[in-house]
């Protein structure tokens, strides 16, 4: 009985570490690697920040890829980490500042531009589907 109670307490303590990112997905585009991540605000929300995280296989946070500032609907922000490519199959997550409590949906697009292979994360209002 004590052992199962301790296991439940441990599981509850660890859960927040795995649920930090509101959005999580595995990179599954046509390219072997990507050298830019862009976030596009297609929500009705304005003036918010988010952070794209590189995740471990268990979806825990490994490292920050970049911070993004989105001012209005249609706004986008991008980051290119010098020398760091995101390999196909890598897990990415998006987390928002603690004061941003809105529900958002997303979809991912992959683009091959002359100088960049880009992962584009489109943020949409919850319930909007593409």
PDB file of C-alpha atoms in Angstrom:
ATOM      1  CA  UNK A   1       0.000   0.000   0.000  1.00  0.00           C
ATOM      2  CA  UNK A   2       2.769   2.437   0.942  1.00  0.00           C
ATOM      3  CA  UNK A   3       4.668   1.645  -2.240  1.00  0.00           C
ATOM      4  CA  UNK A   4       1.701   2.422  -4.515  1.00  0.00           C
ATOM      5  CA  UNK A   5       0.994   5.657  -2.613  1.00  0.00           C
ATOM      6  CA  UNK A   6       4.619   6.754  -3.052  1.00  0.00           C
ATOM      7  CA  UNK A   7       4.460   5.877  -6.753  1.00  0.00           C
ATOM      8  CA  UNK A   8       1.340   8.048  -7.190  1.00  0.00           C
ATOM      9  CA  UNK A   9       3.012  10.975  -5.401  1.00  0.00           C
ATOM     10  CA  UNK A  10       6.127  10.593  -7.548  1.00  0.00           C
ATOM     11  CA  UNK A  11       4.054  10.448 -10.731  1.00  0.00           C
ATOM     12  CA  UNK A  12       2.179  13.610  -9.729  1.00  0.00           C
ATOM     13  CA  UNK A  13       5.463  15.415  -9.062  1.00  0.00           C
ATOM     14  CA  UNK A  14       6.932  14.435 -12.427  1.00  0.00           C
ATOM     15  CA  UNK A  15       3.805  15.173 -14.540  1.00  0.00           C
ATOM     16  CA  UNK A  16       4.353  18.961 -14.809  1.00  0.00           C
ATOM     17  CA  UNK A  17       7.759  18.391 -16.414  1.00  0.00           C
ATOM     18  CA  UNK A  18       6.096  16.499 -19.250  1.00  0.00           C
ATOM     19  CA  UNK A  19       3.206  18.927 -19.739  1.00  0.00           C
ATOM     20  CA  UNK A  20       5.102  22.209 -19.952  1.00  0.00           C
ATOM     21  CA  UNK A  21       4.644  22.537 -23.713  1.00  0.00           C
ATOM     22  CA  UNK A  22       1.084  23.125 -24.909  1.00  0.00           C
ATOM     23  CA  UNK A  23       2.022  21.964 -28.395  1.00  0.00           C
ATOM     24  CA  UNK A  24       4.198  18.954 -29.183  1.00  0.00           C
ATOM     25  CA  UNK A  25       4.918  17.326 -32.515  1.00  0.00           C
ATOM     26  CA  UNK A  26       7.457  15.223 -34.349  1.00  0.00           C
ATOM     27  CA  UNK A  27       9.142  16.816 -37.383  1.00  0.00           C
ATOM     28  CA  UNK A  28       7.986  14.750 -40.355  1.00  0.00           C
ATOM     29  CA  UNK A  29       8.632  16.905 -43.392  1.00  0.00           C
ATOM     30  CA  UNK A  30      10.164  15.859 -46.712  1.00  0.00           C
ATOM     31  CA  UNK A  31      13.686  17.219 -45.975  1.00  0.00           C
ATOM     32  CA  UNK A  32      16.372  15.425 -43.950  1.00  0.00           C
ATOM     33  CA  UNK A  33      16.920  18.530 -41.825  1.00  0.00           C
ATOM     34  CA  UNK A  34      15.658  22.087 -41.293  1.00  0.00           C
ATOM     35  CA  UNK A  35      17.587  25.231 -40.408  1.00  0.00           C
ATOM     36  CA  UNK A  36      14.776  27.639 -39.496  1.00  0.00           C
ATOM     37  CA  UNK A  37      11.616  27.560 -37.402  1.00  0.00           C
ATOM     38  CA  UNK A  38       8.912  30.145 -38.017  1.00  0.00           C
ATOM     39  CA  UNK A  39       5.790  30.727 -35.893  1.00  0.00           C
ATOM     40  CA  UNK A  40       2.750  32.412 -37.471  1.00  0.00           C
ATOM     41  CA  UNK A  41      -0.058  33.929 -35.391  1.00  0.00           C
ATOM     42  CA  UNK A  42      -3.366  33.051 -37.043  1.00  0.00           C
ATOM     43  CA  UNK A  43      -5.294  33.387 -33.777  1.00  0.00           C
ATOM     44  CA  UNK A  44      -7.505  36.215 -32.602  1.00  0.00           C
ATOM     45  CA  UNK A  45      -4.988  36.877 -29.782  1.00  0.00           C
ATOM     46  CA  UNK A  46      -2.471  39.721 -29.866  1.00  0.00           C
ATOM     47  CA  UNK A  47       0.767  40.639 -28.122  1.00  0.00           C
ATOM     48  CA  UNK A  48       2.038  37.325 -26.802  1.00  0.00           C
ATOM     49  CA  UNK A  49       5.302  35.427 -26.703  1.00  0.00           C
ATOM     50  CA  UNK A  50       6.100  31.775 -27.103  1.00  0.00           C
ATOM     51  CA  UNK A  51       9.165  29.580 -27.050  1.00  0.00           C
ATOM     52  CA  UNK A  52       9.996  26.644 -29.318  1.00  0.00           C
ATOM     53  CA  UNK A  53      11.723  23.822 -27.479  1.00  0.00           C
ATOM     54  CA  UNK A  54      13.653  20.846 -28.773  1.00  0.00           C
ATOM     55  CA  UNK A  55      12.297  17.848 -26.873  1.00  0.00           C
ATOM     56  CA  UNK A  56      13.708  14.488 -25.869  1.00  0.00           C
ATOM     57  CA  UNK A  57      12.041  11.287 -27.107  1.00  0.00           C
ATOM     58  CA  UNK A  58       9.915  11.228 -23.927  1.00  0.00           C
ATOM     59  CA  UNK A  59       8.736  14.791 -24.731  1.00  0.00           C
ATOM     60  CA  UNK A  60      10.671  16.319 -21.818  1.00  0.00           C
ATOM     61  CA  UNK A  61      12.452  19.578 -22.596  1.00  0.00           C
ATOM     62  CA  UNK A  62      15.978  19.257 -23.959  1.00  0.00           C
ATOM     63  CA  UNK A  63      16.863  22.805 -25.040  1.00  0.00           C
ATOM     64  CA  UNK A  64      15.439  26.140 -26.181  1.00  0.00           C
ATOM     65  CA  UNK A  65      15.450  26.603 -29.952  1.00  0.00           C
ATOM     66  CA  UNK A  66      14.180  30.187 -29.873  1.00  0.00           C
ATOM     67  CA  UNK A  67      11.827  32.811 -28.466  1.00  0.00           C
ATOM     68  CA  UNK A  68       9.099  34.335 -30.635  1.00  0.00           C
ATOM     69  CA  UNK A  69       7.204  37.636 -30.285  1.00  0.00           C
ATOM     70  CA  UNK A  70       3.810  37.834 -31.978  1.00  0.00           C
ATOM     71  CA  UNK A  71       2.087  41.211 -32.012  1.00  0.00           C
ATOM     72  CA  UNK A  72      -1.080  40.758 -34.080  1.00  0.00           C
ATOM     73  CA  UNK A  73      -3.024  38.375 -36.274  1.00  0.00           C
ATOM     74  CA  UNK A  74      -0.928  37.480 -39.305  1.00  0.00           C
ATOM     75  CA  UNK A  75       2.336  38.350 -37.566  1.00  0.00           C
ATOM     76  CA  UNK A  76       5.214  35.884 -37.795  1.00  0.00           C
ATOM     77  CA  UNK A  77       8.610  35.518 -36.201  1.00  0.00           C
ATOM     78  CA  UNK A  78      11.462  33.185 -37.100  1.00  0.00           C
ATOM     79  CA  UNK A  79      14.691  31.900 -35.621  1.00  0.00           C
ATOM     80  CA  UNK A  80      17.714  30.357 -37.226  1.00  0.00           C
ATOM     81  CA  UNK A  81      20.267  28.906 -34.839  1.00  0.00           C
ATOM     82  CA  UNK A  82      23.655  29.166 -36.481  1.00  0.00           C
ATOM     83  CA  UNK A  83      25.015  25.727 -37.229  1.00  0.00           C
ATOM     84  CA  UNK A  84      22.121  23.875 -35.613  1.00  0.00           C
ATOM     85  CA  UNK A  85      19.855  21.870 -37.856  1.00  0.00           C
ATOM     86  CA  UNK A  86      16.677  20.173 -36.762  1.00  0.00           C
ATOM     87  CA  UNK A  87      16.694  16.637 -38.085  1.00  0.00           C
ATOM     88  CA  UNK A  88      13.592  14.957 -39.429  1.00  0.00           C
ATOM     89  CA  UNK A  89      12.158  12.871 -36.578  1.00  0.00           C
ATOM     90  CA  UNK A  90      13.061  15.419 -33.877  1.00  0.00           C
ATOM     91  CA  UNK A  91      10.360  16.309 -31.354  1.00  0.00           C
ATOM     92  CA  UNK A  92       9.531  20.018 -30.979  1.00  0.00           C
ATOM     93  CA  UNK A  93       7.288  21.758 -28.479  1.00  0.00           C
ATOM     94  CA  UNK A  94       5.823  25.221 -28.105  1.00  0.00           C
ATOM     95  CA  UNK A  95       5.327  26.730 -24.689  1.00  0.00           C
ATOM     96  CA  UNK A  96       3.721  30.033 -23.827  1.00  0.00           C
ATOM     97  CA  UNK A  97       4.329  32.507 -21.031  1.00  0.00           C
ATOM     98  CA  UNK A  98       2.549  31.683 -17.783  1.00  0.00           C
ATOM     99  CA  UNK A  99       0.103  34.569 -18.200  1.00  0.00           C
ATOM    100  CA  UNK A 100      -1.055  33.286 -21.627  1.00  0.00           C
ATOM    101  CA  UNK A 101      -3.876  30.941 -20.714  1.00  0.00           C
ATOM    102  CA  UNK A 102      -5.728  30.808 -24.034  1.00  0.00           C
ATOM    103  CA  UNK A 103      -6.343  27.517 -25.829  1.00  0.00           C
ATOM    104  CA  UNK A 104      -4.719  27.336 -29.225  1.00  0.00           C
ATOM    105  CA  UNK A 105      -4.568  24.775 -31.991  1.00  0.00           C
ATOM    106  CA  UNK A 106      -1.830  24.428 -34.561  1.00  0.00           C
ATOM    107  CA  UNK A 107      -0.745  22.874 -37.807  1.00  0.00           C
ATOM    108  CA  UNK A 108       2.736  22.486 -39.236  1.00  0.00           C
ATOM    109  CA  UNK A 109       3.958  23.266 -42.729  1.00  0.00           C
ATOM    110  CA  UNK A 110       7.352  22.505 -44.268  1.00  0.00           C
ATOM    111  CA  UNK A 111       8.851  24.802 -46.927  1.00  0.00           C
ATOM    112  CA  UNK A 112      11.959  24.477 -49.051  1.00  0.00           C
ATOM    113  CA  UNK A 113      13.297  27.960 -49.852  1.00  0.00           C
ATOM    114  CA  UNK A 114      16.570  28.619 -51.733  1.00  0.00           C
ATOM    115  CA  UNK A 115      18.584  29.331 -48.557  1.00  0.00           C
ATOM    116  CA  UNK A 116      16.384  27.798 -45.856  1.00  0.00           C
ATOM    117  CA  UNK A 117      14.415  24.658 -45.185  1.00  0.00           C
ATOM    118  CA  UNK A 118      11.727  25.945 -42.842  1.00  0.00           C
ATOM    119  CA  UNK A 119       9.359  24.442 -40.293  1.00  0.00           C
ATOM    120  CA  UNK A 120       6.335  26.768 -40.076  1.00  0.00           C
ATOM    121  CA  UNK A 121       4.116  26.417 -37.019  1.00  0.00           C
ATOM    122  CA  UNK A 122       0.708  28.010 -37.623  1.00  0.00           C
ATOM    123  CA  UNK A 123      -1.101  28.897 -34.387  1.00  0.00           C
ATOM    124  CA  UNK A 124      -4.902  28.999 -34.722  1.00  0.00           C
ATOM    125  CA  UNK A 125      -7.837  29.504 -32.403  1.00  0.00           C
ATOM    126  CA  UNK A 126      -9.000  26.307 -30.699  1.00  0.00           C
ATOM    127  CA  UNK A 127     -11.539  24.455 -32.796  1.00  0.00           C
ATOM    128  CA  UNK A 128     -10.308  25.792 -36.145  1.00  0.00           C
ATOM    129  CA  UNK A 129      -9.290  22.874 -38.336  1.00  0.00           C
ATOM    130  CA  UNK A 130      -7.381  22.727 -41.611  1.00  0.00           C
TER     131      UNK A 130
END
